[in-house]
PDB file of C-alpha atoms in Angstrom:
ATOM      1  CA  MET A   1      77.032 102.070  96.021  1.00  0.00           C
ATOM      2  CA  VAL A   2      78.641  98.719  95.299  1.00  0.00           C
ATOM      3  CA  SER A   3      76.486  95.738  96.353  1.00  0.00           C
ATOM      4  CA  ILE A   4      77.524  93.186  98.970  1.00  0.00           C
ATOM      5  CA  LEU A   5      77.738  90.494  96.282  1.00  0.00           C
ATOM      6  CA  GLU A   6      79.980  92.675  94.127  1.00  0.00           C
ATOM      7  CA  LYS A   7      82.211  93.561  97.070  1.00  0.00           C
ATOM      8  CA  ALA A   8      82.575  89.914  98.069  1.00  0.00           C
ATOM      9  CA  GLN A   9      83.501  88.946  94.520  1.00  0.00           C
ATOM     10  CA  LEU A  10      85.917  91.855  94.267  1.00  0.00           C
ATOM     11  CA  ILE A  11      87.648  90.851  97.509  1.00  0.00           C
ATOM     12  CA  LYS A  12      88.078  87.359  96.081  1.00  0.00           C
ATOM     13  CA  SER A  13      89.459  88.523  92.744  1.00  0.00           C
ATOM     14  CA  GLU A  14      91.800  91.083  94.303  1.00  0.00           C
ATOM     15  CA  SER A  15      93.044  88.538  96.858  1.00  0.00           C
ATOM     16  CA  ASP A  16      93.689  85.996  94.088  1.00  0.00           C
ATOM     17  CA  ARG A  17      95.539  88.585  92.015  1.00  0.00           C
ATOM     18  CA  ILE A  18      97.707  89.671  94.939  1.00  0.00           C
ATOM     19  CA  GLY A  19      98.378  86.031  95.781  1.00  0.00           C
ATOM     20  CA  GLN A  20      99.752  85.504  92.275  1.00  0.00           C
ATOM     21  CA  PHE A  21     101.910  88.618  92.635  1.00  0.00           C
ATOM     22  CA  LEU A  22     103.341  87.307  95.903  1.00  0.00           C
ATOM     23  CA  LYS A  23     104.158  83.920  94.403  1.00  0.00           C
ATOM     24  CA  GLY A  24     106.317  85.656  91.808  1.00  0.00           C
ATOM     25  CA  LEU A  25     108.332  87.785  94.230  1.00  0.00           C
ATOM     26  CA  PRO A  26     112.067  87.015  94.335  1.00  0.00           C
ATOM     27  CA  SER A  27     113.475  86.066  97.722  1.00  0.00           C
ATOM     28  CA  GLU A  28     115.307  89.374  98.182  1.00  0.00           C
ATOM     29  CA  ALA A  29     112.070  91.379  97.788  1.00  0.00           C
ATOM     30  CA  TRP A  30     110.534  90.068 100.988  1.00  0.00           C
ATOM     31  CA  SER A  31     112.940  91.936 103.273  1.00  0.00           C
ATOM     32  CA  VAL A  32     112.672  95.261 101.415  1.00  0.00           C
ATOM     33  CA  LYS A  33     111.330  98.132 103.522  1.00  0.00           C
ATOM     34  CA  SER A  34     107.722  98.850 102.569  1.00  0.00           C
ATOM     35  CA  ALA A  35     105.966 102.227 102.515  1.00  0.00           C
ATOM     36  CA  CYS A  36     104.688 101.344 106.005  1.00  0.00           C
ATOM     37  CA  GLU A  37     107.366 102.714 108.287  1.00  0.00           C
ATOM     38  CA  ALA A  38     107.423  99.776 110.713  1.00  0.00           C
ATOM     39  CA  TRP A  39     107.219  96.956 108.185  1.00  0.00           C
ATOM     40  CA  GLU A  40     109.153  95.092 105.540  1.00  0.00           C
ATOM     41  CA  VAL A  41     107.218  93.638 102.596  1.00  0.00           C
ATOM     42  CA  ARG A  42     106.850  90.303 104.376  1.00  0.00           C
ATOM     43  CA  ASP A  43     105.376  92.029 107.451  1.00  0.00           C
ATOM     44  CA  VAL A  44     102.745  93.785 105.322  1.00  0.00           C
ATOM     45  CA  VAL A  45     101.726  90.408 103.894  1.00  0.00           C
ATOM     46  CA  ALA A  46     101.580  88.935 107.399  1.00  0.00           C
ATOM     47  CA  HIS A  47      99.298  91.794 108.454  1.00  0.00           C
ATOM     48  CA  LEU A  48      96.928  91.062 105.564  1.00  0.00           C
ATOM     49  CA  THR A  49      97.069  87.358 106.373  1.00  0.00           C
ATOM     50  CA  GLY A  50      96.379  87.696 110.084  1.00  0.00           C
ATOM     51  CA  GLY A  51      93.626  90.239 109.474  1.00  0.00           C
ATOM     52  CA  VAL A  52      91.310  87.450 108.344  1.00  0.00           C
ATOM     53  CA  ASP A  53      91.343  86.026 111.884  1.00  0.00           C
ATOM     54  CA  ARG A  54      89.835  89.311 113.079  1.00  0.00           C
ATOM     55  CA  PHE A  55      87.647  90.316 110.155  1.00  0.00           C
ATOM     56  CA  ALA A  56      85.853  87.018 109.611  1.00  0.00           C
ATOM     57  CA  PRO A  57      84.468  86.463 113.155  1.00  0.00           C
ATOM     58  CA  ASN A  58      83.305  90.065 113.523  1.00  0.00           C
ATOM     59  CA  ILE A  59      81.551  90.031 110.149  1.00  0.00           C
ATOM     60  CA  THR A  60      79.897  86.686 110.926  1.00  0.00           C
ATOM     61  CA  ARG A  61      78.701  87.866 114.319  1.00  0.00           C
ATOM     62  CA  GLY A  62      77.452  91.150 112.925  1.00  0.00           C
ATOM     63  CA  ALA A  63      75.550  89.496 110.083  1.00  0.00           C
ATOM     64  CA  GLY A  64      73.978  87.250 112.715  1.00  0.00           C
ATOM     65  CA  GLY A  65      72.735  90.257 114.666  1.00  0.00           C
ATOM     66  CA  ASP A  66      75.484  90.586 117.271  1.00  0.00           C
ATOM     67  CA  GLY A  67      77.541  93.773 116.976  1.00  0.00           C
ATOM     68  CA  SER A  68      78.861  93.712 120.527  1.00  0.00           C
ATOM     69  CA  ALA A  69      82.493  93.312 121.524  1.00  0.00           C
ATOM     70  CA  PRO A  70      83.741  89.720 121.597  1.00  0.00           C
ATOM     71  CA  ASP A  71      84.794  88.214 124.909  1.00  0.00           C
ATOM     72  CA  GLY A  72      87.931  89.860 126.253  1.00  0.00           C
ATOM     73  CA  ALA A  73      87.837  92.790 123.803  1.00  0.00           C
ATOM     74  CA  PRO A  74      87.297  96.431 124.837  1.00  0.00           C
ATOM     75  CA  PRO A  75      84.081  98.160 123.773  1.00  0.00           C
ATOM     76  CA  ALA A  76      84.093  99.593 120.255  1.00  0.00           C
ATOM     77  CA  GLY A  77      85.822 102.967 120.057  1.00  0.00           C
ATOM     78  CA  VAL A  78      87.417 102.760 123.488  1.00  0.00           C
ATOM     79  CA  GLY A  79      91.187 102.995 123.917  1.00  0.00           C
ATOM     80  CA  ASP A  80      94.258 104.724 122.530  1.00  0.00           C
ATOM     81  CA  MET A  81      94.322 104.350 118.726  1.00  0.00           C
ATOM     82  CA  ASP A  82      98.003 105.211 118.326  1.00  0.00           C
ATOM     83  CA  ALA A  83      98.990 102.725 121.032  1.00  0.00           C
ATOM     84  CA  ARG A  84      96.871 100.054 119.369  1.00  0.00           C
ATOM     85  CA  LEU A  85      98.506 100.695 115.987  1.00  0.00           C
ATOM     86  CA  LYS A  86     101.981 100.432 117.496  1.00  0.00           C
ATOM     87  CA  ALA A  87     101.039  97.175 119.201  1.00  0.00           C
ATOM     88  CA  ASN A  88      99.513  95.809 116.001  1.00  0.00           C
ATOM     89  CA  ALA A  89     102.687  96.642 114.096  1.00  0.00           C
ATOM     90  CA  GLN A  90     104.615  94.231 116.315  1.00  0.00           C
ATOM     91  CA  VAL A  91     101.814  91.655 116.138  1.00  0.00           C
ATOM     92  CA  ALA A  92     102.303  91.427 112.359  1.00  0.00           C
ATOM     93  CA  ILE A  93     106.055  90.939 112.736  1.00  0.00           C
ATOM     94  CA  ASP A  94     105.613  88.243 115.368  1.00  0.00           C
ATOM     95  CA  PHE A  95     102.997  86.480 113.243  1.00  0.00           C
ATOM     96  CA  ARG A  96     105.265  86.562 110.184  1.00  0.00           C
ATOM     97  CA  GLU A  97     108.122  85.050 112.172  1.00  0.00           C
ATOM     98  CA  SER A  98     105.836  82.276 113.406  1.00  0.00           C
ATOM     99  CA  LEU A  99     104.846  81.332 109.834  1.00  0.00           C
ATOM    100  CA  GLY A 100     108.382  80.901 108.534  1.00  0.00           C
ATOM    101  CA  ASP A 101     108.301  79.752 104.908  1.00  0.00           C
ATOM    102  CA  ASP A 102     104.502  79.312 104.902  1.00  0.00           C
ATOM    103  CA  LEU A 103     103.593  82.992 104.591  1.00  0.00           C
ATOM    104  CA  VAL A 104     102.271  82.934 101.004  1.00  0.00           C
ATOM    105  CA  LYS A 105     100.557  79.596 101.542  1.00  0.00           C
ATOM    106  CA  THR A 106      98.830  80.890 104.674  1.00  0.00           C
ATOM    107  CA  PHE A 107      97.874  84.147 102.944  1.00  0.00           C
ATOM    108  CA  ASN A 108      96.078  82.232 100.215  1.00  0.00           C
ATOM    109  CA  GLU A 109      94.437  79.825 102.672  1.00  0.00           C
ATOM    110  CA  ASN A 110      93.186  82.630 104.907  1.00  0.00           C
ATOM    111  CA  CYS A 111      91.868  84.610 101.950  1.00  0.00           C
ATOM    112  CA  ALA A 112      89.977  81.517 100.785  1.00  0.00           C
ATOM    113  CA  ARG A 113      88.509  81.135 104.273  1.00  0.00           C
ATOM    114  CA  LEU A 114      87.319  84.740 104.260  1.00  0.00           C
ATOM    115  CA  ASN A 115      85.806  84.224 100.814  1.00  0.00           C
ATOM    116  CA  GLU A 116      83.697  81.388 102.257  1.00  0.00           C
ATOM    117  CA  VAL A 117      82.419  83.690 105.019  1.00  0.00           C
ATOM    118  CA  LEU A 118      81.562  86.470 102.567  1.00  0.00           C
ATOM    119  CA  ALA A 119      79.769  84.048 100.232  1.00  0.00           C
ATOM    120  CA  GLU A 120      77.156  83.560 102.980  1.00  0.00           C
ATOM    121  CA  LEU A 121      76.232  87.262 103.072  1.00  0.00           C
ATOM    122  CA  GLY A 122      73.171  88.758 101.423  1.00  0.00           C
ATOM    123  CA  GLU A 123      72.173  92.307 100.534  1.00  0.00           C
ATOM    124  CA  GLY A 124      70.090  92.487 103.692  1.00  0.00           C
ATOM    125  CA  ASP A 125      73.287  92.223 105.738  1.00  0.00           C
ATOM    126  CA  ASN A 126      74.831  95.419 104.344  1.00  0.00           C
ATOM    127  CA  ASP A 127      73.806  97.788 107.145  1.00  0.00           C
ATOM    128  CA  LYS A 128      74.030  95.394 110.087  1.00  0.00           C
ATOM    129  CA  PRO A 129      76.402  96.696 112.792  1.00  0.00           C
ATOM    130  CA  CYS A 130      79.672  94.887 113.499  1.00  0.00           C
ATOM    131  CA  TYR A 131      82.267  95.284 116.199  1.00  0.00           C
ATOM    132  CA  HIS A 132      85.535  97.007 115.374  1.00  0.00           C
ATOM    133  CA  PRO A 133      87.989  98.275 117.998  1.00  0.00           C
ATOM    134  CA  ALA A 134      87.868 101.766 116.483  1.00  0.00           C
ATOM    135  CA  GLY A 135      84.069 101.918 116.521  1.00  0.00           C
ATOM    136  CA  THR A 136      80.968 100.057 115.388  1.00  0.00           C
ATOM    137  CA  ILE A 137      80.796  99.769 111.587  1.00  0.00           C
ATOM    138  CA  SER A 138      78.421  98.078 109.153  1.00  0.00           C
ATOM    139  CA  VAL A 139      79.020  94.801 107.320  1.00  0.00           C
ATOM    140  CA  GLY A 140      79.312  96.775 104.077  1.00  0.00           C
ATOM    141  CA  THR A 141      81.952  99.068 105.581  1.00  0.00           C
ATOM    142  CA  TYR A 142      83.893  96.038 106.830  1.00  0.00           C
ATOM    143  CA  LEU A 143      84.054  94.714 103.269  1.00  0.00           C
ATOM    144  CA  ASN A 144      85.215  98.102 102.030  1.00  0.00           C
ATOM    145  CA  LEU A 145      87.857  98.101 104.753  1.00  0.00           C
ATOM    146  CA  ARG A 146      89.182  94.720 103.624  1.00  0.00           C
ATOM    147  CA  LEU A 147      89.388  95.949 100.040  1.00  0.00           C
ATOM    148  CA  THR A 148      91.205  99.065 101.208  1.00  0.00           C
ATOM    149  CA  GLU A 149      93.719  97.076 103.208  1.00  0.00           C
ATOM    150  CA  LEU A 150      94.403  94.776 100.271  1.00  0.00           C
ATOM    151  CA  ILE A 151      94.818  97.556  97.709  1.00  0.00           C
ATOM    152  CA  VAL A 152      96.694 100.182  99.730  1.00  0.00           C
ATOM    153  CA  HIS A 153      98.999  97.636 101.368  1.00  0.00           C
ATOM    154  CA  GLU A 154      99.686  96.122  97.956  1.00  0.00           C
ATOM    155  CA  TRP A 155     100.809  99.599  96.897  1.00  0.00           C
ATOM    156  CA  ASP A 156     102.974  99.776 100.040  1.00  0.00           C
ATOM    157  CA  CYS A 157     104.880  96.773  98.726  1.00  0.00           C
ATOM    158  CA  ARG A 158     104.897  97.561  95.009  1.00  0.00           C
ATOM    159  CA  SER A 159     105.965 101.177  95.556  1.00  0.00           C
ATOM    160  CA  ARG A 160     109.310  99.923  96.854  1.00  0.00           C
ATOM    161  CA  LEU A 161     109.717  97.281  94.159  1.00  0.00           C
ATOM    162  CA  GLU A 162     108.340  98.960  91.008  1.00  0.00           C
ATOM    163  CA  PRO A 163     108.792 102.438  89.460  1.00  0.00           C
ATOM    164  CA  SER A 164     105.114 103.361  88.931  1.00  0.00           C
ATOM    165  CA  PRO A 165     102.705 101.237  90.992  1.00  0.00           C
ATOM    166  CA  ALA A 166      98.978 101.856  90.655  1.00  0.00           C
ATOM    167  CA  LEU A 167      96.054 101.255  92.964  1.00  0.00           C
ATOM    168  CA  SER A 168      93.494  98.858  91.533  1.00  0.00           C
ATOM    169  CA  ALA A 169      90.992 101.069  89.685  1.00  0.00           C
ATOM    170  CA  GLU A 170      88.243  98.499  90.186  1.00  0.00           C
ATOM    171  CA  SER A 171      88.438  98.822  93.982  1.00  0.00           C
ATOM    172  CA  LEU A 172      88.753 102.606  94.200  1.00  0.00           C
ATOM    173  CA  PRO A 173      84.969 103.249  94.368  1.00  0.00           C
ATOM    174  CA  SER A 174      84.667 100.987  97.433  1.00  0.00           C
ATOM    175  CA  ILE A 175      87.661 102.670  99.077  1.00  0.00           C
ATOM    176  CA  LEU A 176      86.137 106.110  98.548  1.00  0.00           C
ATOM    177  CA  GLU A 177      82.778 104.880  99.838  1.00  0.00           C
ATOM    178  CA  MET A 178      84.439 103.972 103.127  1.00  0.00           C
ATOM    179  CA  PHE A 179      86.213 107.291 103.699  1.00  0.00           C
ATOM    180  CA  PRO A 180      83.291 109.316 105.154  1.00  0.00           C
ATOM    181  CA  GLU A 181      82.267 106.473 107.455  1.00  0.00           C
ATOM    182  CA  PHE A 182      85.590 105.250 108.787  1.00  0.00           C
ATOM    183  CA  VAL A 183      88.648 107.232 107.704  1.00  0.00           C
ATOM    184  CA  VAL A 184      88.079 110.986 107.591  1.00  0.00           C
ATOM    185  CA  GLY A 185      87.968 112.341 111.122  1.00  0.00           C
ATOM    186  CA  ARG A 186      89.538 109.197 112.509  1.00  0.00           C
ATOM    187  CA  LEU A 187      92.715 108.549 110.500  1.00  0.00           C
ATOM    188  CA  PHE A 188      92.791 111.730 108.433  1.00  0.00           C
ATOM    189  CA  ASP A 189      91.942 115.155 109.816  1.00  0.00           C
ATOM    190  CA  PRO A 190      93.438 118.127 107.953  1.00  0.00           C
ATOM    191  CA  GLY A 191      91.982 120.631 110.415  1.00  0.00           C
ATOM    192  CA  VAL A 192      93.868 119.648 113.539  1.00  0.00           C
ATOM    193  CA  ASN A 193      95.906 122.873 113.461  1.00  0.00           C
ATOM    194  CA  ILE A 194      93.217 125.171 112.000  1.00  0.00           C
ATOM    195  CA  GLY A 195      91.332 127.491 114.333  1.00  0.00           C
ATOM    196  CA  ALA A 196      88.183 127.982 112.250  1.00  0.00           C
ATOM    197  CA  PRO A 197      86.018 125.463 110.340  1.00  0.00           C
ATOM    198  CA  THR A 198      87.390 125.164 106.805  1.00  0.00           C
ATOM    199  CA  ARG A 199      85.850 123.515 103.732  1.00  0.00           C
ATOM    200  CA  PHE A 200      88.366 121.742 101.491  1.00  0.00           C
ATOM    201  CA  ARG A 201      86.908 120.678  98.145  1.00  0.00           C
ATOM    202  CA  PHE A 202      88.561 117.821  96.275  1.00  0.00           C
ATOM    203  CA  GLU A 203      87.674 117.724  92.583  1.00  0.00           C
ATOM    204  CA  LEU A 204      88.600 114.182  91.577  1.00  0.00           C
ATOM    205  CA  THR A 205      89.146 112.507  88.224  1.00  0.00           C
ATOM    206  CA  GLY A 206      89.521 108.842  87.294  1.00  0.00           C
ATOM    207  CA  ALA A 207      87.909 105.704  88.704  1.00  0.00           C
ATOM    208  CA  GLY A 208      85.117 106.446  91.188  1.00  0.00           C
ATOM    209  CA  ALA A 209      85.544 110.190  90.707  1.00  0.00           C
ATOM    210  CA  GLU A 210      83.229 112.612  92.522  1.00  0.00           C
ATOM    211  CA  SER A 211      83.624 116.047  94.054  1.00  0.00           C
ATOM    212  CA  TYR A 212      83.994 115.809  97.824  1.00  0.00           C
ATOM    213  CA  ASP A 213      84.187 118.346 100.621  1.00  0.00           C
ATOM    214  CA  ILE A 214      86.156 117.711 103.781  1.00  0.00           C
ATOM    215  CA  VAL A 215      85.097 120.144 106.502  1.00  0.00           C
ATOM    216  CA  ALA A 216      87.712 120.394 109.232  1.00  0.00           C
ATOM    217  CA  GLY A 217      89.083 122.703 111.887  1.00  0.00           C
ATOM    218  CA  GLY A 218      87.560 124.782 114.632  1.00  0.00           C
ATOM    219  CA  GLY A 219      88.128 122.053 117.183  1.00  0.00           C
ATOM    220  CA  GLN A 220      85.660 119.709 115.482  1.00  0.00           C
ATOM    221  CA  LYS A 221      86.339 116.250 114.040  1.00  0.00           C
ATOM    222  CA  ALA A 222      86.634 116.361 110.254  1.00  0.00           C
ATOM    223  CA  VAL A 223      83.703 115.161 108.144  1.00  0.00           C
ATOM    224  CA  MET A 224      83.572 114.231 104.469  1.00  0.00           C
ATOM    225  CA  GLU A 225      80.536 114.764 102.253  1.00  0.00           C
ATOM    226  CA  LEU A 226      79.630 115.104  98.612  1.00  0.00           C
ATOM    227  CA  ALA A 227      80.291 118.626  97.326  1.00  0.00           C
ATOM    228  CA  SER A 228      77.266 120.909  97.391  1.00  0.00           C
ATOM    229  CA  ASP A 229      76.493 124.541  96.683  1.00  0.00           C
ATOM    230  CA  LYS A 230      78.324 125.541  99.870  1.00  0.00           C
ATOM    231  CA  ARG A 231      81.291 127.774  99.117  1.00  0.00           C
ATOM    232  CA  PRO A 232      84.657 126.016  99.604  1.00  0.00           C
ATOM    233  CA  ASP A 233      87.638 127.719 101.192  1.00  0.00           C
ATOM    234  CA  ALA A 234      90.091 125.747  99.068  1.00  0.00           C
ATOM    235  CA  ILE A 235      89.768 123.641  95.920  1.00  0.00           C
ATOM    236  CA  ILE A 236      92.249 120.858  95.177  1.00  0.00           C
ATOM    237  CA  GLY A 237      92.190 118.807  91.991  1.00  0.00           C
ATOM    238  CA  CYS A 238      93.762 115.371  91.570  1.00  0.00           C
ATOM    239  CA  ASP A 239      92.906 111.834  90.504  1.00  0.00           C
ATOM    240  CA  THR A 240      91.360 109.322  92.876  1.00  0.00           C
ATOM    241  CA  GLN A 241      94.583 107.379  93.425  1.00  0.00           C
ATOM    242  CA  THR A 242      96.406 110.537  94.481  1.00  0.00           C
ATOM    243  CA  PHE A 243      93.566 111.450  96.850  1.00  0.00           C
ATOM    244  CA  VAL A 244      93.581 108.015  98.494  1.00  0.00           C
ATOM    245  CA  LEU A 245      97.344 108.057  98.993  1.00  0.00           C
ATOM    246  CA  ILE A 246      97.247 111.595 100.422  1.00  0.00           C
ATOM    247  CA  VAL A 247      94.522 110.627 102.894  1.00  0.00           C
ATOM    248  CA  TYR A 248      96.563 107.627 104.042  1.00  0.00           C
ATOM    249  CA  GLY A 249      99.726 109.688 104.414  1.00  0.00           C
ATOM    250  CA  ARG A 250     101.662 107.779 101.766  1.00  0.00           C
ATOM    251  CA  ILE A 251     102.358 110.939  99.745  1.00  0.00           C
ATOM    252  CA  THR A 252     102.126 114.678 100.414  1.00  0.00           C
ATOM    253  CA  ILE A 253     100.087 117.212  98.531  1.00  0.00           C
ATOM    254  CA  GLU A 254     103.156 119.456  98.253  1.00  0.00           C
ATOM    255  CA  ASP A 255     105.016 116.799  96.253  1.00  0.00           C
ATOM    256  CA  GLN A 256     101.987 116.096  94.079  1.00  0.00           C
ATOM    257  CA  ILE A 257     101.577 119.784  93.245  1.00  0.00           C
ATOM    258  CA  SER A 258     105.274 120.018  92.395  1.00  0.00           C
ATOM    259  CA  ASP A 259     105.022 116.968  90.146  1.00  0.00           C
ATOM    260  CA  GLY A 260     101.869 118.230  88.419  1.00  0.00           C
ATOM    261  CA  ARG A 261      99.634 115.462  89.791  1.00  0.00           C
ATOM    262  CA  ALA A 262      97.545 117.857  91.882  1.00  0.00           C
ATOM    263  CA  PHE A 263      96.624 121.510  91.590  1.00  0.00           C
ATOM    264  CA  VAL A 264      95.079 124.210  93.724  1.00  0.00           C
ATOM    265  CA  SER A 265      92.595 126.451  91.944  1.00  0.00           C
ATOM    266  CA  LYS A 266      91.497 128.380  95.023  1.00  0.00           C
ATOM    267  CA  ASP A 267      92.812 128.816  98.526  1.00  0.00           C
ATOM    268  CA  THR A 268      91.473 131.520 100.777  1.00  0.00           C
ATOM    269  CA  THR A 269      92.982 129.760 103.792  1.00  0.00           C
ATOM    270  CA  GLY A 270      96.669 130.002 102.985  1.00  0.00           C
ATOM    271  CA  VAL A 271      97.206 126.802 104.962  1.00  0.00           C
ATOM    272  CA  ILE A 272      96.933 123.981 102.421  1.00  0.00           C
ATOM    273  CA  LYS A 273     100.564 122.961 102.741  1.00  0.00           C
ATOM    274  CA  GLN A 274     100.353 122.829 106.510  1.00  0.00           C
ATOM    275  CA  SER A 275      96.973 121.175 106.736  1.00  0.00           C
ATOM    276  CA  VAL A 276      95.815 118.954 103.882  1.00  0.00           C
ATOM    277  CA  SER A 277      99.024 116.937 103.842  1.00  0.00           C
ATOM    278  CA  TYR A 278      98.804 116.378 107.582  1.00  0.00           C
ATOM    279  CA  THR A 279      98.079 112.964 108.993  1.00  0.00           C
ATOM    280  CA  HIS A 280      98.918 112.102 112.569  1.00  0.00           C
ATOM    281  CA  LEU A 281      99.720 108.441 111.922  1.00  0.00           C
ATOM    282  CA  THR A 282     103.210 107.461 110.875  1.00  0.00           C
ATOM    283  CA  LEU A 283     102.946 103.753 111.533  1.00  0.00           C
ATOM    284  CA  PRO A 284     100.750 101.505 109.320  1.00  0.00           C
ATOM    285  CA  THR A 285      97.815 103.838 108.785  1.00  0.00           C
ATOM    286  CA  ILE A 286      94.986 101.432 108.023  1.00  0.00           C
ATOM    287  CA  LEU A 287      93.386 100.372 111.247  1.00  0.00           C
ATOM    288  CA  LEU A 288      92.993  96.636 111.679  1.00  0.00           C
ATOM    289  CA  VAL A 289      90.869  94.594 114.025  1.00  0.00           C
TER     290      VAL A 289
END
């Protein structure tokens, strides 16, 4: 597990690196459609910029012992997630329009402000509960979520501007650490259309690699756990970047198998193509506050 201090430093370094990337973008790149269906590149950056206004207060309150909903907000986990994502998609566009030519400047300023908040955290804050609209999460998970938003949304932009973009290898372990707690079963559930509980084993390679099982189907919410001696129904091999992008619906497992980036060494289910590539979110798939 990555420490709070390491996560805070990593958020700073990744934010600084992305800020430099944004400064170098030509004017025509900003209106290019990103890998997020509802957003252009400039809208993705606005989303990352405005996210600080939601992350920072919730982290501060949680570290101070208050994980309740802020005034005027619904209780954690209550509400329609898809409706919230659609609304948030427009929020980012409206925010970007309000910033005009100050988008990059505001991105860097807001990231610096978040860095100041994170610098006040200690290791004892890691497990303290914080409010999030999707459900109560720990301070440590909030930091992992920020890293995930930075790295996956960076890919959303670069994938439309560069031939072979890569997720930051340094942040992949924190992204994977968050998946069992926040993503699998909430944003990614490959068993929605499977009648019986099914164990999908992902044998990963590369940065942060482990073997993970995702147990899904049978009308139960999917769960993710480290692989054990339990017999899997299907085994899929790929690198960690491919796994992350599959989980977030940016790529499909069918395409990755065809391109030789993923393989199936066992499948007693016969449903991998219909199930593992499934994600029910087609708008920006990382939930924001």
